[in-house]
Short mmCIF file of C-alpha atoms in Angstrom, two decimals:
data_model
loop_
_atom_site.label_atom_id
_atom_site.label_comp_id
_atom_site.label_asym_id
_atom_site.label_seq_id
_atom_site.Cartn_x
_atom_site.Cartn_y
_atom_site.Cartn_z
CA MET A 26 -9.59 -2.43 1.97
CA LEU A 27 -7.62 -2.96 -0.63
CA SER A 28 -7.18 -5.87 -3.18
CA LEU A 29 -5.28 -7.16 -5.59
CA LEU A 30 -6.45 -8.39 -8.96
CA ASP A 31 -4.52 -10.80 -11.13
CA LEU A 32 -5.73 -12.59 -14.59
CA GLY A 33 -3.95 -15.84 -15.86
CA ALA A 34 -2.35 -15.01 -19.60
CA ALA A 35 -4.45 -11.99 -19.43
CA PHE A 36 -3.80 -10.61 -23.30
CA ASP A 37 -4.00 -14.66 -24.03
CA THR A 38 -7.21 -14.79 -23.36
CA VAL A 39 -9.28 -11.95 -25.50
CA ASP A 40 -12.41 -13.80 -27.77
CA HIS A 41 -11.93 -11.88 -30.69
CA GLN A 42 -15.40 -12.04 -31.75
CA ILE A 43 -16.92 -10.38 -28.30
CA LEU A 44 -14.26 -7.58 -28.48
CA VAL A 45 -15.11 -7.17 -31.77
CA GLU A 46 -19.57 -7.12 -30.84
CA ARG A 47 -18.34 -4.55 -27.07
CA LEU A 48 -16.31 -2.42 -30.12
CA ARG A 49 -19.93 -1.61 -31.81
CA ARG A 50 -22.48 -2.09 -29.24
CA THR A 51 -20.47 -0.12 -26.45
CA TYR A 52 -18.17 1.75 -28.42
CA GLY A 53 -20.09 2.74 -30.98
CA LEU A 54 -17.81 1.15 -33.62
CA SER A 55 -18.63 0.61 -37.22
CA SER A 56 -17.90 0.47 -41.42
CA ARG A 57 -14.73 1.25 -42.09
CA ALA A 58 -13.20 1.35 -38.56
CA LEU A 59 -14.47 -1.67 -37.16
CA ASP A 60 -13.32 -3.53 -39.86
CA TRP A 61 -10.10 -2.19 -39.31
CA ILE A 62 -9.93 -3.71 -36.42
CA SER A 63 -11.72 -7.28 -37.99
CA SER A 64 -8.64 -7.28 -40.19
CA TYR A 65 -6.18 -6.64 -37.98
CA LEU A 66 -7.48 -9.43 -35.30
CA SER A 67 -8.88 -12.03 -37.92
CA GLY A 68 -5.95 -14.93 -38.84
CA ARG A 69 -3.49 -13.92 -36.18
CA THR A 70 -1.68 -16.68 -34.56
CA GLN A 71 1.06 -16.69 -31.72
CA PHE A 72 2.91 -19.90 -30.53
CA VAL A 73 6.95 -20.63 -29.23
CA ARG A 74 9.00 -22.41 -31.24
CA TYR A 75 12.59 -24.36 -29.16
CA ASN A 76 14.75 -27.03 -28.88
CA GLY A 77 12.15 -28.56 -32.33
CA GLU A 78 8.86 -28.09 -30.15
CA THR A 79 6.45 -26.05 -31.04
CA SER A 80 3.65 -24.58 -28.08
CA GLN A 81 0.14 -24.79 -28.67
CA VAL A 82 -1.30 -22.07 -31.64
CA VAL A 83 -3.11 -19.02 -29.58
CA THR A 84 -5.65 -17.65 -31.87
CA SER A 85 -7.02 -15.51 -29.35
CA GLY A 86 -5.95 -12.47 -27.76
CA VAL A 87 -4.14 -9.09 -28.59
CA PRO A 88 -0.34 -8.80 -28.98
CA GLN A 89 1.45 -7.99 -26.51
CA GLY A 90 3.89 -5.77 -26.67
CA SER A 91 2.11 -3.72 -29.26
CA VAL A 92 0.66 0.20 -28.86
CA LEU A 93 -3.41 -0.97 -29.90
CA GLY A 94 -3.09 -4.96 -27.70
CA PRO A 95 -3.40 -2.64 -24.50
CA VAL A 96 -5.68 -0.35 -26.04
CA LEU A 97 -8.12 -3.25 -27.10
CA PHE A 98 -7.67 -5.08 -23.71
CA ILE A 99 -8.77 -1.74 -21.97
CA LEU A 100 -11.86 -1.60 -23.86
CA TYR A 101 -12.77 -5.68 -23.56
CA ALA A 102 -12.60 -5.21 -19.67
CA ALA A 103 -14.38 -1.84 -19.62
CA ASP A 104 -17.41 -3.41 -17.88
CA VAL A 105 -16.03 -4.34 -15.38
CA ILE A 106 -15.35 -0.93 -13.50
CA LYS A 107 -19.34 -0.45 -12.94
CA LEU A 108 -19.51 -3.60 -12.32
CA VAL A 109 -17.53 -3.12 -9.41
CA GLU A 110 -18.20 0.12 -9.10
CA ASP A 111 -21.93 -0.35 -8.52
CA ALA A 112 -20.71 -3.06 -5.58
CA GLY A 113 -19.60 0.30 -3.54
CA PHE A 114 -16.70 0.01 -4.24
CA SER A 115 -13.53 1.90 -6.57
CA VAL A 116 -11.63 0.72 -8.35
CA HIS A 117 -8.12 1.55 -10.39
CA SER A 118 -7.27 -0.17 -14.01
CA TYR A 119 -3.58 0.11 -15.60
CA ALA A 120 -3.86 -2.52 -18.36
CA ASP A 121 -4.42 -6.44 -16.64
CA ASP A 122 -3.91 -5.03 -13.38
CA LEU A 123 -6.87 -4.41 -11.54
CA GLN A 124 -7.32 -3.53 -7.95
CA ILE A 125 -10.34 -2.14 -6.10
CA TYR A 126 -10.73 -0.68 -2.31
CA GLY A 127 -12.90 0.34 -0.23
CA HIS A 128 -14.29 1.06 3.23
CA ALA A 129 -16.28 -0.17 5.45
CA ASP A 130 -16.89 -1.11 8.72
CA PRO A 131 -14.14 -4.46 9.83
CA PRO A 132 -17.54 -6.79 10.59
CA GLN A 133 -18.72 -6.44 6.92
CA SER A 134 -15.69 -5.25 5.89
CA THR A 135 -14.64 -9.35 4.46
CA GLU A 136 -17.67 -9.94 2.99
CA LEU A 137 -18.58 -7.24 1.11
CA MET A 138 -15.89 -7.48 -0.42
CA ALA A 139 -15.76 -11.30 -1.25
CA ASP A 140 -19.05 -10.32 -2.74
CA CYS A 141 -17.61 -8.06 -5.30
CA VAL A 142 -14.74 -10.79 -6.23
CA THR A 143 -17.07 -13.06 -6.35
CA SER A 144 -19.39 -11.01 -8.90
CA VAL A 145 -16.05 -10.13 -10.71
CA GLU A 146 -14.21 -13.46 -11.50
CA THR A 147 -18.07 -14.05 -13.06
CA TRP A 148 -18.09 -11.69 -15.31
CA MET A 149 -14.37 -12.04 -16.18
CA ALA A 150 -15.81 -16.32 -16.91
CA SER A 151 -18.23 -15.33 -18.74
CA ASN A 152 -16.25 -12.79 -21.07
CA ARG A 153 -13.47 -15.90 -21.16
CA LEU A 154 -11.17 -14.12 -18.54
CA ARG A 155 -9.46 -16.22 -15.96
CA LEU A 156 -9.12 -14.64 -12.54
CA ASN A 157 -6.11 -15.91 -11.05
CA LEU A 158 -7.44 -16.56 -7.04
CA ALA A 159 -3.82 -17.88 -6.45
CA ASN A 160 -2.29 -14.63 -6.86
CA THR A 161 -5.09 -12.37 -5.73
CA VAL A 162 -3.94 -10.10 -3.04
CA TRP A 163 -6.27 -8.80 0.02
CA LEU A 164 -5.15 -6.70 2.59
CA GLY A 165 -7.11 -4.65 4.79
CA THR A 166 -5.99 -1.42 5.84
CA SER A 167 -6.28 1.03 9.24
CA ARG A 168 -4.57 3.33 10.82
CA ARG A 169 -5.00 1.73 14.08
CA VAL A 170 -3.27 -1.48 13.07
CA GLN A 171 -5.27 -3.93 15.51
CA GLN A 172 -8.75 -3.05 13.92
CA CYS A 173 -6.90 -4.46 11.00
CA THR A 174 -9.65 -7.41 9.93
CA THR A 175 -7.38 -10.63 10.16
CA ASP A 176 -10.64 -12.42 8.66
CA PRO A 177 -9.70 -14.31 5.34
CA LEU A 178 -12.10 -13.93 1.55
CA GLN A 179 -13.93 -16.98 0.61
CA LEU A 180 -14.30 -16.65 -3.13
CA HIS A 181 -15.52 -20.13 -4.50
CA GLY A 182 -14.02 -22.69 -1.58
CA ALA A 183 -10.36 -20.70 -1.87
CA SER A 184 -9.57 -19.13 1.04
CA ILE A 185 -7.25 -16.00 0.85
CA GLN A 186 -5.28 -15.15 3.72
CA PRO A 187 -5.30 -11.17 4.25
CA SER A 188 -1.50 -9.47 3.60
CA ASN A 189 0.61 -7.05 6.01
CA CYS A 190 2.13 -5.85 3.82
CA VAL A 191 1.65 -5.70 -0.82
CA ARG A 192 2.79 -4.03 -3.40
CA ASP A 193 1.19 -1.85 -5.34
CA LEU A 194 2.92 -0.83 -9.12
CA GLY A 195 6.23 -0.85 -7.39
CA ILE A 196 4.77 0.88 -4.34
CA VAL A 197 5.48 -1.43 -0.57
CA VAL A 198 1.76 -0.77 1.44
CA ASP A 199 1.42 -2.10 4.23
CA SER A 200 -2.02 -2.53 6.41
CA GLY A 201 -0.97 0.45 8.89
CA LEU A 202 -0.39 2.84 6.01
CA THR A 203 2.69 4.17 7.01
CA LEU A 204 5.15 3.04 4.00
CA VAL A 205 7.73 1.73 7.02
CA ASP A 206 7.95 -1.74 4.99
CA HIS A 207 8.43 0.85 1.64
CA VAL A 208 11.27 3.19 2.63
CA THR A 209 12.66 -0.16 4.18
CA HIS A 210 13.46 -1.82 0.47
CA ILE A 211 13.72 1.70 -1.34
CA THR A 212 16.98 1.73 1.57
CA SER A 213 18.06 -1.50 0.90
CA VAL A 214 18.00 -2.14 -2.44
CA CYS A 215 19.35 2.11 -3.06
CA PHE A 216 22.47 1.03 -0.50
CA PHE A 217 23.04 -2.80 -2.73
CA HIS A 218 23.64 -0.45 -5.89
CA ILE A 219 25.61 1.88 -3.70
CA ARG A 220 27.74 -1.34 -2.69
CA GLN A 221 28.15 -2.55 -6.10
CA ARG A 222 29.38 1.28 -7.40
CA TRP A 223 31.83 0.25 -5.13
CA LEU A 224 33.40 -2.93 -6.46
CA ILE A 225 33.46 -2.18 -9.98
CA ARG A 226 34.38 1.35 -9.78
CA ARG A 227 38.12 0.32 -11.20
CA SER A 228 36.46 -0.62 -14.49
CA LEU A 229 34.51 2.14 -14.90
CA THR A 230 35.20 5.43 -16.91
CA VAL A 231 35.18 9.03 -14.44
CA ASP A 232 31.75 9.75 -16.61
CA THR A 233 29.76 6.65 -16.30
CA ALA A 234 30.98 6.29 -12.32
CA HIS A 235 29.75 9.75 -12.09
CA SER A 236 26.77 9.20 -13.35
CA LEU A 237 25.87 6.11 -12.66
CA VAL A 238 24.64 5.97 -8.69
CA PRO A 239 22.32 8.89 -9.52
CA ALA A 240 20.99 6.92 -12.33
CA ILE A 241 20.01 3.91 -10.19
CA VAL A 242 19.07 5.47 -7.11
CA ASN A 243 17.71 8.80 -7.87
CA SER A 244 14.98 6.79 -10.14
CA ARG A 245 14.30 4.59 -6.99
CA LEU A 246 13.88 7.55 -4.53
CA ASP A 247 11.83 9.98 -6.94
CA TYR A 248 9.49 7.07 -7.87
CA CYS A 249 5.69 8.10 -6.49
CA ASN A 250 8.26 10.75 -4.25
CA ALA A 251 4.44 12.63 -2.83
CA LEU A 252 3.83 9.85 -0.81
CA PHE A 253 6.48 11.06 1.58
CA ALA A 254 4.82 14.42 2.24
CA THR A 255 4.12 12.54 5.58
CA LEU A 256 6.58 10.45 6.05
CA PRO A 257 7.60 11.15 10.03
CA ALA A 258 11.15 12.35 10.38
CA SER A 259 12.68 9.18 11.10
CA GLN A 260 11.88 7.71 7.90
CA MET A 261 12.98 10.58 6.53
CA SER A 262 16.17 10.31 7.64
CA ARG A 263 16.84 6.74 5.99
CA LEU A 264 15.77 8.31 3.23
CA GLN A 265 18.15 10.69 4.13
CA SER A 266 20.98 8.75 4.04
CA VAL A 267 20.32 7.43 0.87
CA PHE A 268 20.85 10.55 -0.41
CA LEU A 269 23.96 11.17 1.34
CA SER A 270 25.61 8.24 0.19
CA SER A 271 25.07 8.16 -3.37
CA SER A 272 26.62 12.51 -2.72
CA SER A 273 29.44 10.92 -1.19
CA ALA A 274 29.46 8.06 -3.81
CA ARG A 275 29.70 11.15 -6.76
CA ALA A 276 32.03 12.97 -5.20
CA ALA A 277 35.07 10.31 -4.75
CA ALA A 278 34.75 9.66 -8.45
CA THR A 279 35.77 12.71 -9.02
CA ARG A 280 38.14 13.68 -6.11
CA SER A 281 39.40 16.37 -8.53
CA SER A 282 37.26 18.15 -8.79
CA SER A 283 34.97 17.82 -6.95
CA ARG A 284 35.29 21.30 -5.32
CA PHE A 285 34.33 22.32 -8.69
CA ILE A 286 31.50 20.48 -8.74
CA CYS A 287 30.12 21.04 -5.28
CA HIS A 288 30.57 25.02 -6.04
CA ALA A 289 28.33 24.82 -8.97
CA GLN A 290 25.99 22.58 -7.05
CA LEU A 291 25.71 25.03 -4.10
CA ALA A 292 25.24 28.40 -6.85
CA ALA A 293 22.36 26.30 -7.98
CA LEU A 294 21.01 25.04 -5.36
CA ALA A 295 21.35 28.42 -3.47
CA GLN A 296 18.28 29.72 -6.19
CA LEU A 297 16.42 27.12 -5.75
CA SER A 298 16.10 27.22 -3.00
CA THR A 299 14.52 31.06 -2.13
CA THR A 300 11.39 29.14 -3.28
CA GLY A 301 11.36 26.75 -0.41
CA HIS A 302 11.00 23.61 -2.05
CA LEU A 303 14.81 22.76 -1.67
CA GLN A 304 16.34 22.82 1.83
CA VAL A 305 20.59 23.17 0.98
CA VAL A 306 22.76 21.50 4.13
CA PRO A 307 25.79 21.12 3.74
CA VAL A 308 27.83 17.85 4.81
CA ASP A 309 31.25 18.02 5.67
CA VAL A 310 32.81 14.24 4.41
CA HIS A 311 37.29 13.99 4.40
CA CYS A 312 37.32 17.67 4.44
CA THR A 313 35.82 18.14 1.33
CA VAL A 314 32.42 19.91 1.06
CA TYR A 315 29.05 17.43 -0.52
CA VAL A 316 25.53 19.27 -1.32
CA PHE A 317 22.77 16.85 0.53
CA MET A 318 19.46 18.27 -1.14
CA VAL A 319 16.14 17.28 1.59
CA TRP A 320 13.50 16.94 0.18
CA HIS A 321 10.45 18.29 2.17
CA LEU A 322 6.99 19.34 2.30
CA THR A 323 6.75 23.15 2.71
CA THR A 324 3.40 24.84 4.59
#
């Protein structure tokens, strides 16, 4: 089971008095250090002015975009972690993103998760935070799809239906834990950017065209790539096709020097392949040899 909780205007609703008191009682800040935090928070106002109109002045919250702001919010909401653990679930917190997950038998899973989320909502309300139930996502996961629960979460009159897949910090998690939806998302986005590069290639210099595709494609393929270790061959081949298209696009941008680049890459990868972490596969495209890397988990 996985629940992704969304907090409405989380950084703007932090109560300064509660935060200072929590820093003193829970974390032991005192004297000059506590006075420094109080001085940092007091007298701070925020508003937006556009086209002669001014928004409501905000006197609470911590500054977004600052180094200290996320740290203060994490300290402010840290008690919710123990609350979730006492309910028998695990929790991951990343700034104002809260993820509750755990395991339970299908007949009890929905009720246990609903009780846990309700406790979190009650705690947040008492600390002047607001849980946005409209954007809260609930996912029942199982290797056997037929065992995934289809019961909604009932929270204070709101009914949250289970989703087939959710987006969690850039990773698309499906109810069967197959990562098929995530691979589909990555390949579609990467191929879109590769096609876009072809449309503007005449406006790019050789160096820019050569570095553009790896910058926008490889970064997406490398993000959380440890999850790909257990992918079946059918899904891994889809990711490999993106590598192939990316390599072809790079080589086409430097057609005159492609053989030199390929030989240099081949020499470097041949040395790396002896460690067993990379497999080098030569691919023949338009009579020019390109190097294609196949990442795999060695046993």
